[in-house]
Coordinates of C-alpha atoms and ligand atoms in Angstrom, one line a residue:
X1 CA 0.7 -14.8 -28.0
X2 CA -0.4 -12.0 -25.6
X3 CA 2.6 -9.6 -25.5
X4 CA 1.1 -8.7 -21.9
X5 CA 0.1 -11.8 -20.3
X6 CA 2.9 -13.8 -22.2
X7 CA 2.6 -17.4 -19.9
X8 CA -1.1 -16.7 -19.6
X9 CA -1.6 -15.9 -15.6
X10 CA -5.1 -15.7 -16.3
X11 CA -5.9 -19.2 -17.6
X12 CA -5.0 -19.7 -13.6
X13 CA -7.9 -17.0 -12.5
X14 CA -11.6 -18.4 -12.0
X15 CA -14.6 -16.7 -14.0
X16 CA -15.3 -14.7 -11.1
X17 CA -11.6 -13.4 -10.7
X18 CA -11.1 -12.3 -14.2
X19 CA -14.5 -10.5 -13.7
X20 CA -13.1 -8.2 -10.9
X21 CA -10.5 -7.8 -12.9
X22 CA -12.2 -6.2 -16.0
X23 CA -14.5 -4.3 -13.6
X24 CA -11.4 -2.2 -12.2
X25 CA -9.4 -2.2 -15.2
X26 CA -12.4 -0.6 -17.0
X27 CA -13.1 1.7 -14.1
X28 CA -9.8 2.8 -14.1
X29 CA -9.9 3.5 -17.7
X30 CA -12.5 5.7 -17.3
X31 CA -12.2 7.4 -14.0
X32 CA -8.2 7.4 -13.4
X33 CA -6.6 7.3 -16.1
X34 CA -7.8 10.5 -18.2
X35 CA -7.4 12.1 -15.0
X36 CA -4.6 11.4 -12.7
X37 CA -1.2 13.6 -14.7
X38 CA -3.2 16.2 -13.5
X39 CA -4.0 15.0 -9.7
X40 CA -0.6 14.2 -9.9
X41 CA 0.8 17.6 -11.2
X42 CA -1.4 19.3 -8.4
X43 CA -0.7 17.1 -5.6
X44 CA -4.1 15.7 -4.9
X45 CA -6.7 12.9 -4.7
X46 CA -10.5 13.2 -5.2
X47 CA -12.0 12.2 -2.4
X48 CA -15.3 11.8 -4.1
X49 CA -13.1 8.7 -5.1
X50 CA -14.4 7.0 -1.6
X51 CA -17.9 6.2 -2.5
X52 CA -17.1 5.3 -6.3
X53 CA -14.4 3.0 -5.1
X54 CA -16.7 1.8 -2.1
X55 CA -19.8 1.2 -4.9
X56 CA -17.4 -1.6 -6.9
X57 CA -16.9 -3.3 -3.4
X58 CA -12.9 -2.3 -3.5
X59 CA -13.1 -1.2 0.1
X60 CA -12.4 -3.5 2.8
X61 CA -13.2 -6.1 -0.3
X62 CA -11.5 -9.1 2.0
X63 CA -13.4 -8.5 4.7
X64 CA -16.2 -10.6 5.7
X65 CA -19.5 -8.9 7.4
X66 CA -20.2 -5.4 8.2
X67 CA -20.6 -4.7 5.0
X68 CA -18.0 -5.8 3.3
X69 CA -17.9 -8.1 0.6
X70 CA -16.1 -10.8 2.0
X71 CA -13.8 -11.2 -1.5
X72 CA -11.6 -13.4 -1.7
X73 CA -7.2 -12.7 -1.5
X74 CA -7.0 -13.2 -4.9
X75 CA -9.7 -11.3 -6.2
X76 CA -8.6 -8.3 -3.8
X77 CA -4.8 -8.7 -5.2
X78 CA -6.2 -8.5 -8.8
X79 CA -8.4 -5.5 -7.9
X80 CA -4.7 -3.6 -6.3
X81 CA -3.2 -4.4 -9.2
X82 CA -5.5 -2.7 -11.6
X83 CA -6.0 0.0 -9.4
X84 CA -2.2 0.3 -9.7
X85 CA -1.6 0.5 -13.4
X86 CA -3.7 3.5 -12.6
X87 CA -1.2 4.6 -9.9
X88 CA -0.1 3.9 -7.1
X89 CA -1.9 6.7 -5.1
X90 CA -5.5 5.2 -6.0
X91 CA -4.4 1.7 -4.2
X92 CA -2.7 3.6 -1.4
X93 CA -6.1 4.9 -1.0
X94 CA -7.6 1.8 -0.8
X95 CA -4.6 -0.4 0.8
X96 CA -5.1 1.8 3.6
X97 CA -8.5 2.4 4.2
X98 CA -9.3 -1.5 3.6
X99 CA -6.2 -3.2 4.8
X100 CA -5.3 -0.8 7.3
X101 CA -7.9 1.3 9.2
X102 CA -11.0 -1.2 8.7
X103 CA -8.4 -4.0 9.5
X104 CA -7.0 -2.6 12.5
X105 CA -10.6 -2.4 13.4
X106 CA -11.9 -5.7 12.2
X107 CA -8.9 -7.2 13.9
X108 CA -8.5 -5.6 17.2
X109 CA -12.2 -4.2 17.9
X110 CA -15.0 -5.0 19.3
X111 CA -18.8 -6.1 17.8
X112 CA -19.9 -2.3 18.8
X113 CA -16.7 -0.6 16.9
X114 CA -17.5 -2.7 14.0
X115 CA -20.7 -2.0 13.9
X116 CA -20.3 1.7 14.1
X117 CA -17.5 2.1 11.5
X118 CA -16.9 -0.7 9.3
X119 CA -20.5 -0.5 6.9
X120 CA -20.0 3.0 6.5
X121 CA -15.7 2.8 5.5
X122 CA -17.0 -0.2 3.0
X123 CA -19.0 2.6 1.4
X124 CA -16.8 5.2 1.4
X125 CA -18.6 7.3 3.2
X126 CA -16.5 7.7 6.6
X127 CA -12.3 7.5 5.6
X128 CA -9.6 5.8 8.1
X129 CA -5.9 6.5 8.2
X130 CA -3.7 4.2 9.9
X131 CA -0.6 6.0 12.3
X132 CA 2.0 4.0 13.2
X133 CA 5.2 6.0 12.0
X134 CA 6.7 8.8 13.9
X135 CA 9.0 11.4 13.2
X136 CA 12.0 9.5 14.8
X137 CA 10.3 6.2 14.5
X138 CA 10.0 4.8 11.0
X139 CA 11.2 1.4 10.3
X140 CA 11.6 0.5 14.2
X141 CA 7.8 1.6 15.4
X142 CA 8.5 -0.1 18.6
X143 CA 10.4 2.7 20.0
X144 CA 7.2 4.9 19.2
X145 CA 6.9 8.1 21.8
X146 CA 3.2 8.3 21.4
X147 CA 1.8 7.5 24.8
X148 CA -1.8 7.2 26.2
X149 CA -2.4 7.5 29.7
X150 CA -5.6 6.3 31.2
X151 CA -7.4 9.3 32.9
X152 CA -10.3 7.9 35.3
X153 CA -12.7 6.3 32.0
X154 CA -10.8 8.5 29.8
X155 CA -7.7 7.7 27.7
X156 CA -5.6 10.9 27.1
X157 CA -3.1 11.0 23.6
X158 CA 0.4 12.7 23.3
X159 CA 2.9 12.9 20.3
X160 CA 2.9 13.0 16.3
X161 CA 2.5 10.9 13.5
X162 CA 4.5 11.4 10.4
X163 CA 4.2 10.1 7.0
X164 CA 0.2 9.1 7.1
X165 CA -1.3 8.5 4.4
X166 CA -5.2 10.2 3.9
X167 CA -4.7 12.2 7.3
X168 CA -6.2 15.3 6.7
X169 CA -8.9 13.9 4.9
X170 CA -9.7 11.2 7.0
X171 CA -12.9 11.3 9.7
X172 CA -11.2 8.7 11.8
X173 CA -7.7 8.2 12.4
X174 CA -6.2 4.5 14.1
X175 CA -3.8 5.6 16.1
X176 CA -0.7 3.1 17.5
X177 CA 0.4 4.6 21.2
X178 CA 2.4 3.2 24.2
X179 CA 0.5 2.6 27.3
X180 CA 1.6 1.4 30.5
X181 CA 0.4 -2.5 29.2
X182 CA 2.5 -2.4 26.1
X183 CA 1.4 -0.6 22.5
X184 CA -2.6 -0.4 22.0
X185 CA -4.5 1.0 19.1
X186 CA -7.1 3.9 19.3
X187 CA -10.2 5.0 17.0
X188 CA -9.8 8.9 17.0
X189 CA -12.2 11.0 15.8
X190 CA -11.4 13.9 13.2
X191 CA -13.3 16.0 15.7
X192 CA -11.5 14.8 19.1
X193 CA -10.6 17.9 20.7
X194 CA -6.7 18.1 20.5
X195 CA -6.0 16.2 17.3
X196 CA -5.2 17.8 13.9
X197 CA -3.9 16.4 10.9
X198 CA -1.8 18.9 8.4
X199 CA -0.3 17.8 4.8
X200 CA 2.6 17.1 4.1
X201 CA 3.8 19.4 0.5
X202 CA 6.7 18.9 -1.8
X203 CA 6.7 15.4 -2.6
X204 CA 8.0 14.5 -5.4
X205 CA 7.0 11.0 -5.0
X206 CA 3.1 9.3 -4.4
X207 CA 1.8 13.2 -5.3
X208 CA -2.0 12.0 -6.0
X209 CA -2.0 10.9 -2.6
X210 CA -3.1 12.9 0.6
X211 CA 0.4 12.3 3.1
X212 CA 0.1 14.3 6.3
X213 CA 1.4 14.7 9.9
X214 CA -1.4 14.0 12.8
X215 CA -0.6 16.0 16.0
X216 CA -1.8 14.6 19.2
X217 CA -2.1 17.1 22.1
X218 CA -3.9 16.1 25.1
X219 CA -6.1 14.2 22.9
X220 CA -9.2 13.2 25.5
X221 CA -11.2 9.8 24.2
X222 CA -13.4 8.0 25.9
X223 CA -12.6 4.2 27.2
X224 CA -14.4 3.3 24.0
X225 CA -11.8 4.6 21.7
X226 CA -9.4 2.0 23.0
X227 CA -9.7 -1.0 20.3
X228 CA -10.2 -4.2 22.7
X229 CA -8.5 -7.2 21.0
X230 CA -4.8 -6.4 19.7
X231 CA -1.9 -5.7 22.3
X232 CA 1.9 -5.3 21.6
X233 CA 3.8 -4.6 18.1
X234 CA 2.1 -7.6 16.4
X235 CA -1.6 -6.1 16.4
X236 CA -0.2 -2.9 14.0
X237 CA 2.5 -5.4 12.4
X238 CA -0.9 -7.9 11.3
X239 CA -2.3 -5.3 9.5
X240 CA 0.8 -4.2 7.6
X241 CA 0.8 -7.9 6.5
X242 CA -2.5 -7.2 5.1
X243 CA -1.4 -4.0 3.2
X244 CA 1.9 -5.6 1.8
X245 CA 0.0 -8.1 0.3
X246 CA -2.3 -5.4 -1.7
X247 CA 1.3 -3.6 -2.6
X248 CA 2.9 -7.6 -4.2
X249 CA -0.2 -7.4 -6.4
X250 CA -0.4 -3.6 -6.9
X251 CA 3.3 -3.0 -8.1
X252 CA 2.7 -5.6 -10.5
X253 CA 0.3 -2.7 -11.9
X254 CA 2.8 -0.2 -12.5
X255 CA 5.2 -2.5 -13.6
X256 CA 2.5 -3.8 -16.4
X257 CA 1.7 -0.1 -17.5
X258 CA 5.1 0.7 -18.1
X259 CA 6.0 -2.1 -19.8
X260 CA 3.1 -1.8 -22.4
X261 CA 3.6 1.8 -22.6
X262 CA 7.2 0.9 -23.5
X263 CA 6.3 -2.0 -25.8
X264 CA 4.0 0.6 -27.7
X265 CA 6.4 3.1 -28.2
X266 CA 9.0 1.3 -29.0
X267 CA 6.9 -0.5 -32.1
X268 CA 5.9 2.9 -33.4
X269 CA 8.7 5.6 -32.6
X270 CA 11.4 5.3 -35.7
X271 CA 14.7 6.3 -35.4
X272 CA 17.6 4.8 -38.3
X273 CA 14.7 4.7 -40.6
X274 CA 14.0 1.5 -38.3
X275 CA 11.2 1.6 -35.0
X276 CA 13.2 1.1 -32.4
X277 CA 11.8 -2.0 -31.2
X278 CA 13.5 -3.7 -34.3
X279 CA 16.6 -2.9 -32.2
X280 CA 18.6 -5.8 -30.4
X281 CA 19.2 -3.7 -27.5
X282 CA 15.7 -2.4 -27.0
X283 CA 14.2 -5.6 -27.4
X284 CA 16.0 -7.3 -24.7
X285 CA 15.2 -4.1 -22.1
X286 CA 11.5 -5.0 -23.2
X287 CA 12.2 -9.0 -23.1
X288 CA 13.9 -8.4 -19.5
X289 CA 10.8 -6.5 -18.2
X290 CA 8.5 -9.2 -19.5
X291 CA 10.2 -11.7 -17.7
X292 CA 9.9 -10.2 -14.4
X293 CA 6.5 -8.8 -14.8
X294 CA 5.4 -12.4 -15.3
X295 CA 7.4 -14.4 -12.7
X296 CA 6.2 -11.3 -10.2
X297 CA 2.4 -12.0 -11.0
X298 CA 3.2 -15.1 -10.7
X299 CA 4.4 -15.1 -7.4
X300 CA 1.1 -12.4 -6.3
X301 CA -0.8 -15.0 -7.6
X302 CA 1.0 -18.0 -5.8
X303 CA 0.9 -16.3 -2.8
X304 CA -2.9 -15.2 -2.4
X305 CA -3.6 -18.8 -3.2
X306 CA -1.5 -19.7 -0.1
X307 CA -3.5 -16.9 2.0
X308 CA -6.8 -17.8 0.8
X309 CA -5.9 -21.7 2.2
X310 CA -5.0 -19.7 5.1
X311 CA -1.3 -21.1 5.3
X312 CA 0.6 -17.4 3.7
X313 CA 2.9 -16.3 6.2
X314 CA 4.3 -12.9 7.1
X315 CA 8.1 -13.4 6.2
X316 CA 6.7 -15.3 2.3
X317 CA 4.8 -11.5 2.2
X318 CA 7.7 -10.5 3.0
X319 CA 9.9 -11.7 0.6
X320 CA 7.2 -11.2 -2.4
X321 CA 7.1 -7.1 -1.3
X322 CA 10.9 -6.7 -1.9
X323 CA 11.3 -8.5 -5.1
X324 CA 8.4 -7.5 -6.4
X325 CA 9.0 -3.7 -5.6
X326 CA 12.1 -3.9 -6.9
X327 CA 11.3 -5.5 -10.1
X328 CA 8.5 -3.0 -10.8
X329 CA 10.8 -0.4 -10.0
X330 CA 13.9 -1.3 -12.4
X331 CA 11.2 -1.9 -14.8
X332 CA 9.7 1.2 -14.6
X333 CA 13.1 2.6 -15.3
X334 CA 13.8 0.8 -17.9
X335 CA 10.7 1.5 -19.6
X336 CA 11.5 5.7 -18.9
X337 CA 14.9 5.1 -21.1
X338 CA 12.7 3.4 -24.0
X339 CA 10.5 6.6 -24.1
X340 CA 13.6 9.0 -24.1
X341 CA 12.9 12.4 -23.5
X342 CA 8.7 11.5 -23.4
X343 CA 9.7 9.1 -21.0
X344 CA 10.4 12.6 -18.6
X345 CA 6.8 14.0 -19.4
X346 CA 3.3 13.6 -18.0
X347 CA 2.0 12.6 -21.0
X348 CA 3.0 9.2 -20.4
X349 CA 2.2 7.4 -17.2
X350 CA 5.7 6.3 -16.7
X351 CA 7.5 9.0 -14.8
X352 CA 4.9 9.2 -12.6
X353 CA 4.8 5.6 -11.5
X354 CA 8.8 5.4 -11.6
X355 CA 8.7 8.3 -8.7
X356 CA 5.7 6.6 -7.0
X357 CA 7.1 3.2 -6.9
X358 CA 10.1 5.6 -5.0
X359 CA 7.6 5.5 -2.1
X360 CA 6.3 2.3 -2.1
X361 CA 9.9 0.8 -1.8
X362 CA 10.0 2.5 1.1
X363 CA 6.4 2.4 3.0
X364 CA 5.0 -0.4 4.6
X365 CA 8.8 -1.9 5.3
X366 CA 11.5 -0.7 3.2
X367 CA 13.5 -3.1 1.0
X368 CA 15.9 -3.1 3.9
X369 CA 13.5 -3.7 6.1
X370 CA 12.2 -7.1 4.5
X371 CA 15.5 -8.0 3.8
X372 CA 16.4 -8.4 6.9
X373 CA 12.9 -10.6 8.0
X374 CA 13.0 -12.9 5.4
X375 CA 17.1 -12.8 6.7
X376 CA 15.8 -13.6 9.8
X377 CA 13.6 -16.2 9.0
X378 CA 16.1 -18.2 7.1
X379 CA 19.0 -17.9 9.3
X380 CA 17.3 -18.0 13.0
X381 CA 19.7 -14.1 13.7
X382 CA 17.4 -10.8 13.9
X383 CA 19.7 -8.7 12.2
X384 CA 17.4 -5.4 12.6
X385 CA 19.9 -4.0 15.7
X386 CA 23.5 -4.6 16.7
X387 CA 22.4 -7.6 19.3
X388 CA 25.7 -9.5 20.3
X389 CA 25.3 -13.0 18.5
X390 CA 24.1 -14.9 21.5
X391 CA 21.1 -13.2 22.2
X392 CA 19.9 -12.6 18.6
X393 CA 19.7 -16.1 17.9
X394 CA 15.8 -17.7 18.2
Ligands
TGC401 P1 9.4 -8.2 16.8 O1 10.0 -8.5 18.1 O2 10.0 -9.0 15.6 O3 7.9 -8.5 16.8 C1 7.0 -7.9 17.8 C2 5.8 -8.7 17.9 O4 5.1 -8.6 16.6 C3 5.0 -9.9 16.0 N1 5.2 -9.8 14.6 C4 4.2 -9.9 13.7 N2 2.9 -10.1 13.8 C5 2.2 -10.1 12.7 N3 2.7 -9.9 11.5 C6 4.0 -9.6 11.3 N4 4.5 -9.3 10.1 C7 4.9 -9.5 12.4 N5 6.2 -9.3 12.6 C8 6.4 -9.4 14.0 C9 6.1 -10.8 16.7 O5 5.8 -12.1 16.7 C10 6.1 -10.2 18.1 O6 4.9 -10.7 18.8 P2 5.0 -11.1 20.3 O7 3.7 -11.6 20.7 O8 6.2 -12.0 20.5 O9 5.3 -9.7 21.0 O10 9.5 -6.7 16.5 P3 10.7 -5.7 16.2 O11 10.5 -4.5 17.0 O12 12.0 -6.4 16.3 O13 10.4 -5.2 14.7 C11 10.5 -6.0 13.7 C12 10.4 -5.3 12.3 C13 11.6 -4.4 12.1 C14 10.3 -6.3 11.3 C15 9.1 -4.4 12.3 O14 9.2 -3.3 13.3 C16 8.8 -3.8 11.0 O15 8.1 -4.5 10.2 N6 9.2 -2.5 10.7 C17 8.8 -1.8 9.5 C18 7.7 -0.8 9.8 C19 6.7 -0.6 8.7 O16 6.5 -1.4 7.8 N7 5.9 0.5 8.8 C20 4.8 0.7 7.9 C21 3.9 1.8 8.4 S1 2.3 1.8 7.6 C22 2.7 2.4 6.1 O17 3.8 2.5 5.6 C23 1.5 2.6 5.2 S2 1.9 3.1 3.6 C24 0.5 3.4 2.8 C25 0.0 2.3 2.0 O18 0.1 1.1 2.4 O19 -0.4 2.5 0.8
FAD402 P1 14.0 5.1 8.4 O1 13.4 4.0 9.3 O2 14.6 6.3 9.1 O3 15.0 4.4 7.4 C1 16.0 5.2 6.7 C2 16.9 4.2 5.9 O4 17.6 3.4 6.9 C3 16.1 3.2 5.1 O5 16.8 2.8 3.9 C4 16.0 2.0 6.0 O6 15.8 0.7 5.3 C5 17.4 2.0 6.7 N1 17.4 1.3 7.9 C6 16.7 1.5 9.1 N2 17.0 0.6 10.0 C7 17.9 -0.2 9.4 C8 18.6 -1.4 9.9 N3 18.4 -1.9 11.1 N4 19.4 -2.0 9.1 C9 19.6 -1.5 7.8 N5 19.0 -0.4 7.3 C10 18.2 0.2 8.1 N6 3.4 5.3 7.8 C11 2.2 5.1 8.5 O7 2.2 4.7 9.6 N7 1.0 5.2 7.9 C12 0.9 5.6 6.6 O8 -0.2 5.7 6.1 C13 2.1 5.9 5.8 N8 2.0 6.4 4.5 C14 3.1 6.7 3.9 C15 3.0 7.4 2.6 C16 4.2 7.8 2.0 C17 4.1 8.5 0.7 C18 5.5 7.5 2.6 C19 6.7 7.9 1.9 C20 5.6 6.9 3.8 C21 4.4 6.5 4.5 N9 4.5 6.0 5.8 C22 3.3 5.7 6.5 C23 5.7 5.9 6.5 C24 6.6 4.7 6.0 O9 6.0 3.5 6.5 C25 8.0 4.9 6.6 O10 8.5 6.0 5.8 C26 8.9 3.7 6.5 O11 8.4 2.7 7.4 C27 10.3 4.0 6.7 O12 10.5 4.8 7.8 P2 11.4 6.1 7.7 O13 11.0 6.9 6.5 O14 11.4 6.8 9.0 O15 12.9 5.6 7.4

């Protein structure tokens, strides 16, 4: 029996998935894993890592044209899951330049945008950040004060973005404003006059990743900035659907590196004269985070088969995010009490994805958040604001 893949997920996986597999698992071997304690420790990310993770294809790997390899959802959920067990900074990076910024633009722009950004993002060569969260405006974007005002061709930007995720190093931002027809996306240059993007320091949480603030002050861009084809809430919230996917798979990742870290340890550290994997109670911590690890890739795996058929919907990604997060997460800290005091320690990866997987409960809909839309969903009440009963009812 494989102590990992106990029920055998990848009897389910085609040739071709299990080969995307082993081509990030191995890439991450070599390339993230003897490096990231210490990206992590100084509160960075390469960003040489573009074009290495653009040459394997990992960028905007769902996407179809324009240079991008047209993957399919599974083979893109496998490849955020191994980029994962890395850490959850690497498939941030990639969640949001694929999933977000080239999605937003795939989605919403026009042949001439696509043209002009999307082969060179695929590559790695041009990064995107995505900013829909503001200082005030976190889990309810709608409320965003961002505005863009049209100004004869021009469209002219005001307010701040919080929270975003590869803003300082990005060469393009996609920014989510209010204008007079509803919320609209914009391609901004790094270079428009009037934007700047500053990190964001002391995070204790997701450190080998880039987080910063983007300032917006009379930001001038011209009519083509404006992305053509997504209007209202439900062009940003597409793309997060997109991302969340990436993050059912990805957490999976940490989850499955803490869990063999653990296992490991626990056959070879002795304490009683005994390892303490011989012991009742550890072995049912270790027998607990198998169980959810696999019903967890499981469900990844059930639900990319249902988006590459084309029938997944938002509130199922939903649903997958929170238990999945969550389960990665008390796994993670389970797996930190197996390791005892080494389980406090960069030497071993688990620390490091316990405080990431702090963040990724959190971004791209917090647990509450998805809660409440599966909530929704099943009962027919939006439970997000105190609506009297009558009018929250669909
Ligand atoms: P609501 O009235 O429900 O919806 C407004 C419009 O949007 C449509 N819609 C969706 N469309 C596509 N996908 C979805 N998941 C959608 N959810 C809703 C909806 O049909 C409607 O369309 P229309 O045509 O009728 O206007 O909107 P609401 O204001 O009540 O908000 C709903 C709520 C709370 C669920 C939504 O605001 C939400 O999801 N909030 C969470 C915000 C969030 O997740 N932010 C993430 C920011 S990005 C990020 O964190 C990146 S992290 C880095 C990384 O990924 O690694
Ligand atoms: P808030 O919305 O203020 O929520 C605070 C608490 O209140 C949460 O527990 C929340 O669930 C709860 N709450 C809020 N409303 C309700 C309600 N109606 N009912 C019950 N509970 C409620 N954003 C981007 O746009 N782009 C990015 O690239 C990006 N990257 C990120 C990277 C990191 C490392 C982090 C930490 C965040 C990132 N985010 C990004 C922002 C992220 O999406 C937001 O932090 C998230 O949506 C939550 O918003 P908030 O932090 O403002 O919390």
């Amino acid at each position: 029996m494989d102590a990992v893949d106990f029920i055998n997920v990848g009897a389910l996986l085609s040739d071709e998935e299990r080969l995307v597999a082993k081509t990030v698992r191995s890439y991450v071997a070599s390339r993230v894993l003897p490096n990231v304690a210490e990206w992590f420790e100084e509160g960075t990310l390469p960003r040489e890592l573009g074009p290495e993770l653009g040459r394997l294809g990992l960028l905007g790997m769902h996407l179809d044209g324009y240079g991008c390899p047209g993957a399919s959802a599974v083979a893109y959920g496998l490849a955020c899951l191994e980029l994962e067990a890395g850490d959850s900074g690497v498939r941030s990076f990639a969640s949001v330049q694929g999933s977000l910024a080239m999605y937003a633009i795939y989605r919403c722009g026009d042949d001439e945008q696509k043209r002009r950004w999307l082969p060179a993002m695929a590559r790695g060569e041009l990064i995107g950040c995505f900013g829909l969260t503001e200082p005030d405006f976190g889990s309810n974007p709608a409320g965003m004060r961002t505005s863009a005002r049209r100004d004869g061709p021009d469209w002219v930007l005001d307010g701040t973005k919080m929270w975003i995720t590869n803003g300082s190093i990005a060469d393009l931002a996609i920014v989510w404003a209010q204008t007079q027809e509803g919320i609209r996306g914009f391609i901004v240059p790094r270079d428009a006059k009037g934007f700047s993007a500053s990190n964001i320091h002391r995070k204790l949480s997701l450190r080998a990743s880039i987080t910063s603030e983007l300032v917006l002050d009379d930001c001038r861009l011209p009519a083509q900035a404006l992305l053509p084809n997504g209007e209202g809430l439900g062009a940003p919230l597409a793309c997060l659907n997109e991302a969340r996917y990436g993050i059912v798979w990805g957490s999976m990742g940490a989850a499955r590196s803490c869990y063999e870290t653990a296992l490991e340890y626990a056959k070879t550290r002795v304490q009683f004269d005994n390892p303490i994997g011989a012991y009742q109670i550890t072995q049912a911590k270790l027998v607990n985070m198998l169980v959810e690890l696999s019903k967890g890739t499981l469900l990844a795996l059930h639900l990319g088969r249902a988006k590459d058929r084309g029938d997944l919907r938002p509130a199922q990604v939903s649903l997958a995010k929170l238990n999945n997060v969550r389960e990665a997460l008390a796994i993670a800290r389970e797996a930190r009490t197996i390791l005892g005091a080494n389980g406090v320690t960069l030497e071993y990866p688990v620390i490091r994805h316990m405080n990431n997987l702090e963040s990724v409960l959190t971004y791209e809909g917090t647990s509450e958040m998805h809660t409440l839309i599966v909530g929704k969903e099943i009962t027919g009440h939006a439970a997000f604001a105190p609506t009297p009963l009558s009018s929250s009812s669909s």
